């Protein structure tokens, strides 16, 4: 039977086996450190458990507590959404800066470096520095505002229920804007120049060139920034923890800080697991929406 | 036939092989988890060495964690079934561990050794009891007191410390102005509770099952505090800062009074050049009320060598070791003889520290904010944000207290 080939002899099967071999180490790590903890977390959210007592099945009790009784959860939920909503603001600002440093501006490379400098800084250090800058008595902002006569009495930025969250978000934007700018700058520099030349020859104004060429061509970079902004919103634990620890009250509480407090502050790991499930679901929904907004094939590899 | 030399070698080899596991079995290892005292490494290594010398075959592994890291670390070790044998905790953290069976009951171990029981300050030792059983013993002890800035007092025409709650607010109001504020308090771990206790306000009913704080008197007190915070008489950091900010603010010399526990002195002294024996006033809070925030030593129930762990606790709290700690850190240890000796020494060497530490063993019957409930952290988390809402002017006092009552009662009921 010279013409018959076994399953292993098929080219496609061999290719598949090779791909699996390459993927296996990372898949094993993904399974061990992502999927199994995630699965256990979901199970835990339906149990009553702490390190000091055995697990007991309680069904939807934690979810009922969370959705119907826990106003701190709702505050943390809305704060997280507000934080997510700030990401587009940062991206727009970063795009403005990227366009500036991509132009013929004198000293553009210096400005680019200065703007990017904030990104590699440790978030904990950023949090401490900005906390002092916002300080009511000796802080930089109050000094400037009082020196220039804008205010008479110092403002307690981080002690105020209304100003604390915006103040922390401004710090977050300051830190991450350099990264967005670099991503967008790379995108801008990869746009073929002949498109702009053709548009100029056709007499297209600058505004049209921006909306018809720049923005569409930047879509992958913008999507990348949006996804990073989304993930950043869900993981901004350190900045909030250092600057306000979720306070005053719970004015700057995010889901991630509330999860930490419930788990490690009050030994409610079971309840923290339930909040984690909600946070994960929210992240999943928003990622699907972002992918849809980006055309539905973000991350796909086009084959020749 | 086996030669004499061969027989001798064989018997030596046999003896050696039999002895090896025996030696291995006599090697007993315990671990000692401390709360952010890595700076005391030579001292603790010395304790371990002397303990190991006195207990052949014993090995002590020392672990030190910063405050925020210690509870997660201990909880994960509990979950893994390998809790550190001897644990040092701060404040009321131990209550949850004790109530849930993570800590060993030390009552018999203490009572069975009169020399050990008599070494401790009885009021402080009683602080570590849950349902009448002793789960921990004092390691080093602190409670709140009132520091005041004498030059600011003089400028405001004040001569001595406040004698009542209204005095605190009145004095603070006279001191405030420009960048100056009159009063600051630490707020974590119920350290602000003396302000309520001196007004006769209780957090919970005596059986710890119902809330007791939502009263007209409490609303009046909270309103007064909120008004004083709004006017600048009370520094708002009292309700937003934790440790560095309030102590730093007092150290800067712009705050009239600081209500804090004794270790705060070592922090603000390093920050404020104005802090001298002549300029710093030390007093009890009005009514002698204070909140303890001590460190204790306990033994995990999951310890594989509980007897050795208990012996280590006794070793660390004995006169020699406690004396070293007291002298090196200039703190009280709850060991009566050691504390008496330290105070006698400090009276001549450092009168300010003497005055501060003296307050720590006075009015120990007026210690408040130390409810023996394993729900302490949950009650705190339910109560404090609502109180902050009122103190920082976001909610009227009555509404904030009602909301706090609903949340605290829910925690109590769920338990």
XYZ file of C-alpha atoms in Angstrom:
719
model
C 0.000 0.000 0.000
C 2.634 2.513 -1.072
C 0.152 5.350 -1.569
C -1.497 5.164 1.885
C -0.112 7.485 4.571
C -0.718 7.012 8.369
C -2.166 9.816 10.504
C 1.326 10.805 11.632
C 2.554 10.841 8.109
C 0.162 13.614 7.137
C 1.856 17.012 6.809
C -0.954 18.841 8.588
C -0.790 16.456 11.582
C 2.954 16.853 11.864
C 2.617 20.626 11.740
C -0.042 20.510 14.403
C 2.124 18.305 16.633
C 5.005 20.748 16.234
C 2.771 23.699 17.140
C 1.477 21.870 20.207
C 5.051 21.083 21.279
C 5.970 24.748 21.026
C 2.861 25.847 22.864
C 2.946 23.207 25.570
C 5.280 24.981 28.063
C 3.311 28.228 27.973
C 0.000 26.356 27.973
C 1.113 24.410 31.052
C 2.004 27.631 32.846
C -1.262 29.222 31.703
C -3.211 26.250 33.011
C -1.331 26.061 36.299
C -1.226 29.739 37.160
C -4.313 31.092 35.378
C -6.995 28.532 34.618
C -6.800 26.417 37.773
C -6.742 29.426 40.169
C -9.539 31.011 38.149
C -11.611 27.840 38.383
C -10.898 27.491 42.094
C -11.768 31.151 42.569
C -15.181 30.570 40.972
C -15.792 27.545 43.230
C -14.637 29.549 46.262
C -17.145 32.291 45.466
C -19.939 29.811 46.201
C -18.399 28.631 49.470
C -17.869 29.905 52.976
C -14.170 29.429 53.598
C -11.234 30.954 55.426
C -7.765 29.584 56.164
C -9.062 28.835 59.655
C -12.190 26.838 58.812
C -13.181 24.200 56.254
C -15.174 25.108 53.162
C -18.982 24.970 53.226
C -21.259 25.403 50.212
C -23.369 28.576 50.480
C -24.629 28.959 46.914
C -25.242 32.556 45.835
C -25.025 34.046 49.336
C -21.944 36.162 48.586
C -23.432 37.437 45.344
C -26.673 38.308 47.127
C -24.714 40.183 49.785
C -22.697 41.968 47.135
C -25.495 43.043 44.836
C -28.242 43.714 47.370
C -26.528 44.865 50.545
C -22.985 45.961 49.974
C -22.955 49.650 49.036
C -19.137 49.675 49.204
C -19.073 47.150 46.379
C -21.247 49.437 44.252
C -19.088 52.439 45.020
C -15.962 50.466 44.064
C -17.738 49.260 40.914
C -18.669 52.785 39.774
C -15.244 54.112 40.674
C -13.674 51.393 38.528
C -15.912 52.393 35.609
C -14.942 56.056 36.081
C -11.288 55.007 36.090
C -11.837 53.070 32.861
C -13.587 56.129 31.415
C -10.449 58.179 32.091
C -8.339 55.979 29.794
C -9.699 57.604 26.570
C -8.840 61.035 28.009
C -5.259 59.881 28.529
C -5.144 58.408 25.025
C -6.416 61.628 23.436
C -3.835 63.650 25.360
C -1.116 61.179 24.374
C -2.203 61.408 20.743
C -1.915 65.199 20.896
C 1.596 64.949 22.309
C 2.545 62.232 19.805
C 1.381 64.443 16.924
C 3.420 67.321 18.331
C 6.641 65.377 18.779
C 6.129 63.738 15.374
C 6.047 67.131 13.688
C 8.992 69.323 12.784
C 8.964 70.787 16.281
C 12.418 71.904 17.425
C 13.742 69.640 20.200
C 10.981 67.058 19.646
C 13.211 64.205 20.804
C 13.855 65.978 24.117
C 10.123 66.484 24.713
C 9.510 62.851 23.778
C 12.034 61.681 26.363
C 10.636 63.990 29.042
C 7.063 62.803 28.481
C 8.117 59.157 28.472
C 10.210 59.481 31.655
C 7.209 59.114 33.938
C 6.344 55.659 32.647
C 9.349 53.619 33.875
C 9.077 55.110 37.367
C 7.935 52.757 40.107
C 4.245 53.281 40.786
C 4.862 53.266 44.528
C 7.358 56.117 44.160
C 4.931 58.007 41.913
C 2.186 57.556 44.510
C 4.344 58.864 47.356
C 5.610 61.852 45.369
C 2.146 62.867 44.181
C 0.672 62.358 47.632
C 3.061 64.981 48.941
C 2.394 67.226 45.952
C -1.306 67.131 46.821
C -0.638 67.660 50.528
C -2.898 70.202 52.150
C -0.233 71.976 54.182
C 3.086 71.726 52.367
C 2.045 70.386 48.968
C 3.226 71.827 45.668
C -0.248 72.364 44.211
C -1.530 74.220 47.243
C 1.624 76.314 47.307
C 1.161 77.309 43.657
C -2.567 77.991 44.040
C -2.078 80.043 47.179
C 0.993 81.877 45.889
C -0.864 82.932 42.784
C -3.888 84.003 44.811
C -6.240 81.464 43.224
C -7.254 80.152 46.632
C -6.991 81.459 50.168
C -7.505 78.257 52.140
C -5.532 75.128 51.211
C -7.370 72.346 49.410
C -7.274 68.842 50.810
C -7.166 67.115 47.444
C -6.842 63.600 48.820
C -8.973 64.278 51.888
C -11.909 65.488 49.846
C -14.659 63.094 48.816
C -15.107 65.010 45.554
C -11.491 65.623 44.594
C -9.726 62.462 45.760
C -10.681 60.214 42.837
C -9.963 62.812 40.120
C -6.660 63.598 41.867
C -5.564 59.960 41.810
C -6.743 59.556 38.202
C -4.674 62.593 37.160
C -1.634 60.913 38.725
C -2.386 57.714 36.840
C -2.769 59.597 33.547
C 0.511 61.414 34.195
C 2.307 58.144 34.647
C 0.862 56.221 31.742
C 0.638 58.982 29.138
C 4.289 58.535 28.115
C 3.670 54.910 27.234
C 0.587 55.731 25.169
C 2.549 58.441 23.416
C 5.337 56.041 22.400
C 2.822 53.474 21.110
C 0.965 56.113 19.117
C 4.188 57.680 17.859
C 5.293 54.306 16.516
C 1.928 54.014 14.810
C 2.245 57.502 13.315
C 5.720 56.784 11.972
C 4.562 53.610 10.291
C 1.928 55.418 8.219
C 3.217 55.546 4.612
C 4.064 59.130 3.732
C 2.837 58.766 0.152
C -0.745 58.702 1.481
C -0.285 62.210 2.864
C 1.450 63.346 -0.344
C -1.403 62.024 -2.461
C -3.928 63.733 -0.196
C -2.065 67.023 -0.412
C -1.960 66.802 -4.221
C -5.716 66.187 -4.160
C -6.070 69.322 -2.015
C -7.301 67.585 1.161
C -7.114 69.951 4.155
C -5.168 68.992 7.330
C -8.372 68.139 9.193
C -9.425 65.711 6.464
C -5.948 64.164 6.348
C -6.138 63.567 10.084
C -9.605 61.991 10.068
C -9.279 60.114 6.769
C -5.668 58.917 6.967
C -4.090 59.303 10.405
C -6.913 58.054 12.602
C -7.862 54.994 10.503
C -4.225 54.006 10.106
C -3.697 54.393 13.860
C -6.541 52.043 14.711
C -4.300 49.095 15.809
C -2.220 51.405 18.033
C -5.335 53.020 19.493
C -6.801 49.591 20.186
C -3.604 48.530 21.922
C -3.713 51.676 24.081
C -7.395 51.078 24.862
C -6.772 47.493 25.955
C -3.788 48.509 28.077
C -5.854 51.309 29.576
C -8.607 48.833 30.354
C -6.214 46.399 32.020
C -4.540 49.262 33.856
C -7.935 50.256 35.274
C -8.340 46.815 36.753
C -4.863 46.595 38.187
C -4.266 50.102 39.547
C -3.954 48.730 43.010
C -0.598 50.181 44.026
C -1.351 53.802 43.158
C -4.631 53.867 45.092
C -3.202 51.853 47.966
C -0.292 54.267 48.382
C -2.120 57.537 47.794
C -5.433 57.056 49.606
C -5.897 53.388 50.505
C -9.365 53.703 49.013
C -10.391 56.645 51.188
C -11.627 59.026 52.342
C -14.551 56.798 53.164
C -14.495 54.653 50.071
C -14.266 57.587 47.673
C -11.311 56.103 45.771
C -12.088 52.444 46.327
C -11.669 50.336 43.196
C -12.795 46.746 42.829
C -9.190 45.599 43.023
C -8.494 47.430 46.309
C -11.783 46.237 47.746
C -10.914 42.648 46.841
C -7.611 42.995 48.678
C -9.241 44.525 51.751
C -11.985 41.890 51.888
C -9.497 39.052 51.506
C -6.497 40.095 53.516
C -7.938 42.781 55.771
C -11.054 40.978 56.903
C -10.182 37.353 56.055
C -13.206 37.131 53.740
C -11.460 35.250 50.966
C -14.746 33.701 49.885
C -16.417 37.078 49.465
C -13.306 38.484 47.786
C -13.506 35.561 45.330
C -17.085 36.529 44.450
C -16.036 40.147 43.771
C -13.163 38.825 41.661
C -15.633 36.850 39.545
C -17.654 40.020 38.956
C -14.528 41.987 38.110
C -13.376 39.287 35.701
C -16.793 39.230 34.015
C -16.715 43.002 33.632
C -13.239 42.821 32.117
C -14.395 40.130 29.707
C -17.418 42.135 28.562
C -15.379 45.311 28.094
C -12.660 43.468 26.157
C -15.246 41.966 23.817
C -16.763 45.424 23.340
C -13.338 46.937 22.651
C -12.598 44.214 20.130
C -15.929 44.842 18.472
C -15.248 48.565 18.350
C -11.877 47.860 16.744
C -13.486 45.949 13.885
C -13.835 42.541 15.463
C -10.498 41.051 14.450
C -8.048 42.727 16.780
C -4.971 40.613 17.339
C -5.653 38.376 14.322
C -2.725 37.551 12.038
C -3.334 38.025 8.371
C -1.895 35.236 6.227
C -0.609 35.737 2.720
C 35.491 -16.323 60.808
C 35.029 -12.636 61.573
C 38.211 -11.016 62.790
C 38.271 -8.949 65.974
C 39.074 -5.749 64.078
C 36.278 -6.379 61.576
C 33.791 -7.065 64.362
C 34.792 -3.827 66.052
C 34.359 -1.823 62.821
C 30.998 -3.446 62.168
C 29.693 -2.637 65.647
C 30.870 0.998 65.363
C 29.213 1.310 61.958
C 26.014 -0.232 63.325
C 25.992 2.105 66.304
C 26.604 5.087 64.050
C 23.843 4.095 61.665
C 21.402 3.622 64.540
C 22.396 6.885 66.154
C 21.945 8.999 63.002
C 18.144 8.910 62.865
C 18.052 9.392 66.623
C 20.047 12.601 66.274
C 17.818 13.647 63.414
C 14.744 12.972 65.514
C 15.976 15.065 68.424
C 16.458 18.069 66.108
C 13.339 20.118 66.577
C 12.695 23.170 64.465
C 10.309 26.030 65.178
C 9.760 29.327 63.405
C 9.318 32.782 64.935
C 7.339 35.380 62.980
C 7.801 39.001 64.063
C 6.104 42.249 63.068
C 8.477 44.693 61.420
C 11.405 44.621 63.845
C 14.122 43.737 61.378
C 16.199 46.555 62.902
C 16.518 44.400 66.044
C 18.262 41.578 64.216
C 21.345 41.255 66.494
C 19.093 41.204 69.542
C 16.761 38.533 68.200
C 19.611 36.406 66.868
C 21.087 36.571 70.373
C 17.795 35.350 71.903
C 17.690 32.493 69.439
C 21.273 31.500 70.191
C 20.719 31.505 73.948
C 17.487 29.517 73.510
C 19.210 26.950 71.303
C 22.031 26.609 73.837
C 19.505 25.980 76.631
C 17.513 23.527 74.471
C 19.932 21.181 72.659
C 18.529 20.001 69.365
C 16.217 22.991 69.050
C 16.404 25.216 66.002
C 14.603 28.524 65.618
C 14.024 30.090 62.238
C 13.260 33.827 62.399
C 10.949 35.506 59.905
C 10.112 39.196 59.947
C 7.344 40.828 57.923
C 6.213 44.420 57.584
C 2.831 45.267 59.114
C 0.682 45.048 55.967
C 2.441 41.850 54.873
C 2.185 39.885 58.083
C -1.542 38.996 58.092
C -1.566 37.796 54.447
C 1.592 35.804 55.099
C 0.205 34.185 58.228
C -3.112 33.415 56.560
C -1.459 31.760 53.585
C 0.727 29.728 55.930
C -2.376 28.666 57.847
C -4.033 27.615 54.595
C -0.923 25.621 53.673
C -0.926 23.942 57.089
C 2.495 25.282 57.972
C 1.862 28.251 60.276
C 4.857 29.805 62.004
C 5.092 28.306 65.482
C 5.485 31.551 67.410
C 3.725 34.639 66.119
C 3.952 38.314 67.065
C 0.836 40.362 66.254
C -0.273 43.932 66.846
C -3.596 45.322 68.019
C -6.691 43.137 67.794
C -5.554 40.945 64.918
C -5.010 37.989 67.213
C -8.692 37.830 68.200
C -9.805 36.457 64.864
C -7.034 33.881 64.930
C -7.877 32.882 68.491
C -11.632 32.664 67.905
C -11.147 30.510 64.825
C -8.827 28.055 66.502
C -5.583 29.141 64.873
C -3.895 30.019 68.175
C -3.054 27.769 71.071
C -4.695 28.433 74.434
C -1.807 29.485 76.676
C -3.844 29.739 79.887
C -2.525 26.528 81.429
C 1.025 27.154 80.272
C 0.976 30.551 81.975
C -0.938 29.512 85.099
C 1.186 26.387 85.516
C 4.343 28.460 85.789
C 3.896 31.046 88.577
C 7.192 32.712 87.690
C 5.869 33.353 84.197
C 2.412 34.539 85.213
C 3.737 36.926 87.818
C 6.187 38.547 85.444
C 3.434 40.256 83.418
C 1.479 43.418 84.102
C -1.952 41.950 84.922
C -3.990 44.605 83.040
C -1.974 44.145 79.888
C -1.995 40.361 80.176
C -5.790 40.544 80.478
C -5.847 42.368 77.151
C -4.908 39.146 75.460
C -7.812 37.090 76.746
C -10.731 35.844 74.689
C -13.664 34.211 76.477
C -11.577 34.104 79.642
C -8.664 32.267 78.066
C -5.197 33.704 77.445
C -4.077 33.285 73.875
C -1.113 35.626 73.899
C 1.296 37.320 76.264
C 2.729 40.850 76.078
C 5.812 41.319 73.919
C 5.926 45.105 74.049
C 3.152 47.417 75.134
C 1.787 50.779 74.043
C -1.366 52.822 74.476
C -2.493 56.276 73.502
C -1.685 59.512 75.307
C -1.764 63.224 74.580
C 1.306 65.103 73.389
C 1.119 68.875 73.249
C 3.227 71.690 71.897
C 3.949 73.992 74.854
C 5.080 77.047 72.833
C 1.842 76.926 70.809
C -0.097 76.555 74.053
C 1.649 79.582 75.513
C 0.994 81.653 72.403
C -2.687 80.767 72.748
C -2.666 81.684 76.426
C -3.025 78.089 77.599
C -1.041 76.707 80.485
C -1.755 72.990 80.772
C -3.299 70.025 79.039
C -7.066 69.830 78.421
C -9.186 68.275 81.134
C -12.267 67.372 79.122
C -13.513 66.731 75.599
C -14.828 70.273 75.338
C -11.458 71.533 76.554
C -9.769 69.688 73.683
C -12.021 71.424 71.177
C -11.805 74.782 72.949
C -8.013 74.665 73.184
C -7.746 73.546 69.574
C -9.922 76.456 68.499
C -7.698 78.927 70.325
C -4.536 77.500 68.799
C -5.735 77.364 65.188
C -4.858 80.090 62.698
C -2.905 80.371 59.437
C -1.098 77.101 58.950
C -1.683 76.064 62.555
C -4.234 73.546 63.672
C -5.126 72.686 67.226
C -5.556 68.947 67.428
C -4.611 65.757 65.624
C -5.336 62.140 66.405
C -4.149 58.873 64.938
C -7.139 56.960 63.672
C -6.150 53.371 62.880
C -7.036 50.436 65.131
C -9.624 52.484 67.105
C -6.904 54.828 68.404
C -9.411 57.697 68.229
C -11.942 55.890 70.411
C -10.943 57.643 73.685
C -12.623 60.759 72.214
C -15.904 58.822 72.301
C -15.205 56.977 75.541
C -14.643 60.254 77.407
C -18.175 61.188 76.346
C -19.609 57.952 77.691
C -20.281 56.448 74.251
C -20.158 52.671 73.849
C -19.633 50.980 70.504
C -21.396 47.719 71.334
C -23.601 46.309 74.047
C -21.733 44.368 76.779
C -22.545 41.031 75.110
C -20.978 42.420 71.889
C -24.036 41.381 69.878
C -25.738 44.729 69.260
C -24.582 48.208 68.331
C -24.803 50.840 71.047
C -23.251 53.902 69.457
C -26.167 55.458 67.599
C -27.313 57.833 70.349
C -28.086 61.572 70.477
C -24.941 62.071 72.521
C -22.828 60.335 69.873
C -24.407 62.480 67.158
C -23.597 65.590 69.207
C -19.966 64.499 69.668
C -19.526 63.686 65.974
C -21.084 67.010 65.003
C -18.692 68.858 67.294
C -15.727 66.989 65.815
C -16.951 67.686 62.273
C -17.406 71.389 62.985
C -13.951 71.604 64.539
C -12.471 69.793 61.539
C -14.201 72.177 59.169
C -12.952 75.230 61.041
C -9.349 74.009 61.127
C -9.286 73.508 64.887
C -8.868 69.790 64.225
C -6.402 68.916 61.497
C -8.228 66.885 58.830
C -5.277 64.532 58.590
C -6.791 63.090 61.776
C -9.437 61.469 59.609
C -7.417 60.730 56.478
C -3.795 60.031 57.462
C -2.446 56.920 59.068
C 1.007 57.184 60.628
C 3.493 59.214 58.636
C 1.202 62.154 57.840
C -0.163 62.934 61.324
C 3.131 62.397 63.106
C 4.931 64.362 60.410
C 2.428 67.207 60.767
C 2.910 67.338 64.550
C 6.676 67.145 64.071
C 6.482 70.175 61.785
C 5.453 72.225 64.828
C 2.149 73.586 63.535
C -0.203 71.405 65.555
C -1.140 72.033 69.162
C -1.976 68.499 70.339
C -1.376 64.988 69.083
C -3.369 62.073 70.389
C -1.245 59.030 69.588
C 0.357 56.010 71.153
C 3.829 56.234 72.662
C 5.946 55.120 69.647
C 4.756 58.258 67.825
C 7.248 60.214 69.952
C 10.249 58.542 68.327
C 8.835 59.396 64.902
C 7.994 63.067 65.394
C 11.105 63.720 67.511
C 13.171 62.795 64.447
C 11.195 65.261 62.329
C 10.784 68.239 64.624
C 13.651 70.391 65.822
C 11.232 72.091 68.214
C 10.802 68.876 70.230
C 12.744 69.328 73.475
C 12.000 68.318 77.069
C 10.940 71.914 77.710
C 8.681 72.305 74.671
C 6.896 68.973 74.597
C 4.035 68.390 76.979
C 2.931 64.879 77.887
C -0.414 64.041 79.469
C -3.197 61.531 79.659
C -6.222 62.148 77.501
C -9.089 63.602 79.547
C -10.572 61.018 81.878
C -7.439 58.878 81.576
C -8.925 57.012 78.602
C -6.584 55.307 76.155
C -6.593 52.661 73.450
C -3.924 49.958 73.672
C -2.021 48.994 70.555
C 0.375 46.467 71.972
C 2.336 43.622 70.476
C 1.811 40.111 71.795
C 3.345 36.689 71.348
C 1.275 33.577 70.716
C 1.722 30.018 69.550
C 0.007 28.578 66.498
C -2.227 25.616 67.195
C -0.735 23.976 64.122
C 2.747 24.036 65.648
C 4.548 20.696 65.365
C 6.486 21.430 68.546
C 4.060 23.340 70.778
C 6.053 22.713 73.974
C 9.182 24.104 72.397
C 7.239 27.058 71.001
C 5.797 27.844 74.448
C 9.273 27.542 75.933
C 10.510 30.049 73.364
C 7.735 32.502 74.281
C 8.717 32.181 77.947
C 12.375 32.687 77.007
C 11.709 35.850 75.002
C 9.540 37.400 77.729
C 11.925 36.507 80.577
C 13.676 39.314 82.449
C 16.990 39.047 80.584
C 15.558 39.155 77.061
C 12.728 41.583 77.816
C 15.271 43.807 79.557
C 17.451 43.891 76.459
C 14.478 44.819 74.305
C 13.279 47.492 76.725
C 16.696 49.110 77.012
C 17.526 48.937 73.354
C 14.217 50.285 72.058
C 13.234 52.278 75.136
C 9.811 50.737 75.285
C 7.827 48.929 77.906
C 7.460 45.190 77.600
C 4.652 44.283 79.998
C 7.252 42.534 82.157
C 6.713 44.422 85.414
C 10.233 44.098 86.835
C 11.860 45.080 83.562
C 9.539 48.054 83.058
C 10.084 49.302 86.602
C 13.848 49.130 86.145
C 13.668 50.919 82.796
C 11.513 53.717 84.185
C 13.883 54.192 87.126
C 16.798 54.459 84.731
C 15.018 56.830 82.345
C 13.907 59.169 85.092
C 17.500 60.429 85.280
C 18.683 59.765 81.738
C 15.727 60.946 79.674
C 12.887 62.609 81.578
C 10.753 63.084 78.453
C 10.750 59.425 77.521
C 10.207 58.623 81.177
C 7.133 60.852 81.276
C 5.776 59.274 78.094
C 6.355 55.687 79.190
C 5.036 56.406 82.659
C 1.608 57.084 81.111
C 1.660 53.618 79.575
C 1.321 51.875 82.909
C -1.060 54.380 84.462
C -4.858 54.290 84.159
C -4.627 50.819 82.659
C -8.177 50.244 83.906
C -9.325 52.915 81.440
C -8.203 51.149 78.299
C -10.934 51.266 75.634
C -11.401 50.356 71.989
C -10.222 46.825 72.675
C -13.414 44.812 72.323
C -12.870 41.067 72.553
C -14.636 40.183 69.346
C -13.220 38.256 66.413
C -15.239 40.584 64.182
C -13.077 43.555 65.118
C -11.694 44.180 61.631
C -15.132 43.823 60.017
C -16.767 46.170 62.502
C -13.969 48.654 61.979
C -14.394 48.490 58.210
C -18.153 49.007 58.549
C -17.954 51.821 61.096
C -14.969 53.940 60.121
C -15.912 55.005 56.562
C -19.295 56.217 57.786
C -17.661 58.127 60.618
C -15.286 59.652 58.064
C -18.319 60.713 56.030
C -19.583 62.698 58.993
C -16.236 64.038 60.194
C -15.305 65.313 56.758
C -18.698 66.886 56.179
C -20.127 64.552 53.592
C -23.075 63.394 55.678
C -24.853 64.810 58.717
C -23.731 63.043 61.890
C -27.116 61.463 62.590
C -27.350 59.971 59.108
C -23.776 58.714 59.130
C -24.289 57.055 62.511
C -27.525 55.464 61.310
C -25.762 54.117 58.221
C -22.886 52.894 60.353
C -25.319 51.198 62.708
C -26.988 49.377 59.824
C -23.669 48.179 58.452
C -22.149 47.151 61.783
C -25.317 45.376 62.879
C -25.345 43.459 59.600
C -21.816 42.244 60.267
C -22.800 41.202 63.784
C -25.928 39.420 62.556
C -24.142 37.617 59.731
C -21.580 36.275 62.151
